[in-house]
Amino acid sequence: MDMEKIRARLISERLALGMNRRVFSEKIGVPYRTITNYETGLREVGSDYISKVADYCGCTTDYLLCRTDIREKVSTQPRTISDAELKFALFGDTE
């Protein structure tokens, strides 16, 4: 993993929210010093931090880890289907 790119992406997400490190640390419950160490490269970014940032910013962990350039999360809401769709799924074309 390219830690420089990951740090840049994490910083970019924070800045996109218009937050400095102090405010961001309060919002996500991570100490200010820890965020500073992650963003300056003094410490390797932890998985717990990646998860918190992804949840707060509404992006995927894969995006933050530079494994994809697709930022948006896929909806976790179940899709509702109509009775007709359910019948077709269970029994196929009955006409």
Short mmCIF file of C-alpha atoms in Angstrom, two decimals:
data_model
loop_
_atom_site.label_atom_id
_atom_site.label_comp_id
_atom_site.label_asym_id
_atom_site.label_seq_id
_atom_site.Cartn_x
_atom_site.Cartn_y
_atom_site.Cartn_z
CA MET A 1 0.00 0.00 0.00
CA ASP A 2 1.14 3.50 -0.78
CA MET A 3 0.80 5.22 2.60
CA GLU A 4 1.44 8.63 1.05
CA LYS A 5 -1.64 8.28 -1.17
CA ILE A 6 -3.73 6.97 1.71
CA ARG A 7 -2.73 9.91 3.91
CA ALA A 8 -3.54 12.32 1.09
CA ARG A 9 -6.97 10.78 0.63
CA LEU A 10 -7.72 10.91 4.36
CA ILE A 11 -6.70 14.56 4.52
CA SER A 12 -8.77 15.31 1.42
CA GLU A 13 -11.88 13.78 2.98
CA ARG A 14 -11.45 15.80 6.15
CA LEU A 15 -10.87 19.02 4.24
CA ALA A 16 -13.88 18.35 2.00
CA LEU A 17 -15.98 18.54 5.16
CA GLY A 18 -14.37 21.89 5.96
CA MET A 19 -12.93 20.64 9.24
CA ASN A 20 -9.57 21.15 10.84
CA ARG A 21 -7.99 18.25 12.74
CA ARG A 22 -9.28 19.43 16.12
CA VAL A 23 -12.94 19.57 15.06
CA PHE A 24 -12.67 16.32 13.10
CA SER A 25 -11.14 14.54 16.09
CA GLU A 26 -14.09 15.60 18.25
CA LYS A 27 -16.62 14.48 15.63
CA ILE A 28 -15.21 10.98 15.16
CA GLY A 29 -13.89 10.39 18.66
CA VAL A 30 -10.21 9.99 17.82
CA PRO A 31 -7.56 11.99 19.69
CA TYR A 32 -6.26 15.06 17.86
CA ARG A 33 -2.66 13.93 18.30
CA THR A 34 -3.43 10.55 16.73
CA ILE A 35 -4.95 12.18 13.65
CA THR A 36 -1.96 14.51 13.41
CA ASN A 37 0.42 11.56 13.60
CA TYR A 38 -1.52 9.69 10.90
CA GLU A 39 -1.71 12.68 8.58
CA THR A 40 1.95 13.62 8.95
CA GLY A 41 3.18 10.05 8.58
CA LEU A 42 4.57 9.67 12.10
CA ARG A 43 2.29 6.67 12.65
CA GLU A 44 0.82 4.13 10.28
CA VAL A 45 -2.91 4.59 9.89
CA GLY A 46 -4.93 2.09 11.90
CA SER A 47 -7.88 0.11 10.59
CA ASP A 48 -10.18 1.47 13.30
CA TYR A 49 -9.46 5.01 12.14
CA ILE A 50 -10.07 4.08 8.49
CA SER A 51 -13.46 2.62 9.46
CA LYS A 52 -14.44 5.68 11.48
CA VAL A 53 -13.50 8.06 8.69
CA ALA A 54 -15.36 5.99 6.11
CA ASP A 55 -18.49 5.88 8.26
CA TYR A 56 -18.38 9.59 9.05
CA CYS A 57 -17.57 10.73 5.51
CA GLY A 58 -19.93 8.30 3.79
CA CYS A 59 -17.32 6.59 1.66
CA THR A 60 -15.88 3.10 1.54
CA THR A 61 -12.77 1.86 3.28
CA ASP A 62 -11.52 0.64 -0.10
CA TYR A 63 -11.72 4.22 -1.35
CA LEU A 64 -9.72 5.51 1.62
CA LEU A 65 -7.15 2.75 1.12
CA CYS A 66 -6.84 3.71 -2.57
CA ARG A 67 -8.03 0.30 -3.68
CA THR A 68 -10.69 1.99 -5.82
CA ASP A 69 -11.49 5.45 -7.09
CA ILE A 70 -15.21 4.90 -6.54
CA ARG A 71 -16.02 6.94 -3.45
CA GLU A 72 -19.69 6.23 -2.86
CA LYS A 73 -20.94 3.54 -0.55
CA VAL A 74 -23.34 0.99 -1.92
CA SER A 75 -26.71 1.24 -0.21
CA THR A 76 -27.14 -1.23 2.61
CA GLN A 77 -30.89 -0.71 2.63
CA PRO A 78 -32.78 -3.79 1.52
CA ARG A 79 -34.58 -3.39 -1.77
CA THR A 80 -38.30 -3.95 -1.61
CA ILE A 81 -39.84 -5.96 -4.39
CA SER A 82 -43.40 -6.14 -5.58
CA ASP A 83 -45.58 -9.22 -5.30
CA ALA A 84 -45.26 -9.75 -9.05
CA GLU A 85 -41.45 -9.69 -8.84
CA LEU A 86 -41.54 -12.13 -5.93
CA LYS A 87 -43.83 -14.55 -7.81
CA PHE A 88 -41.59 -14.38 -10.86
CA ALA A 89 -38.49 -14.98 -8.76
CA LEU A 90 -40.09 -17.99 -7.07
CA PHE A 91 -42.06 -19.54 -9.91
CA GLY A 92 -40.75 -18.03 -13.13
CA ASP A 93 -43.02 -16.90 -15.91
CA THR A 94 -46.49 -18.21 -15.07
CA GLU A 95 -48.28 -16.67 -18.07
#
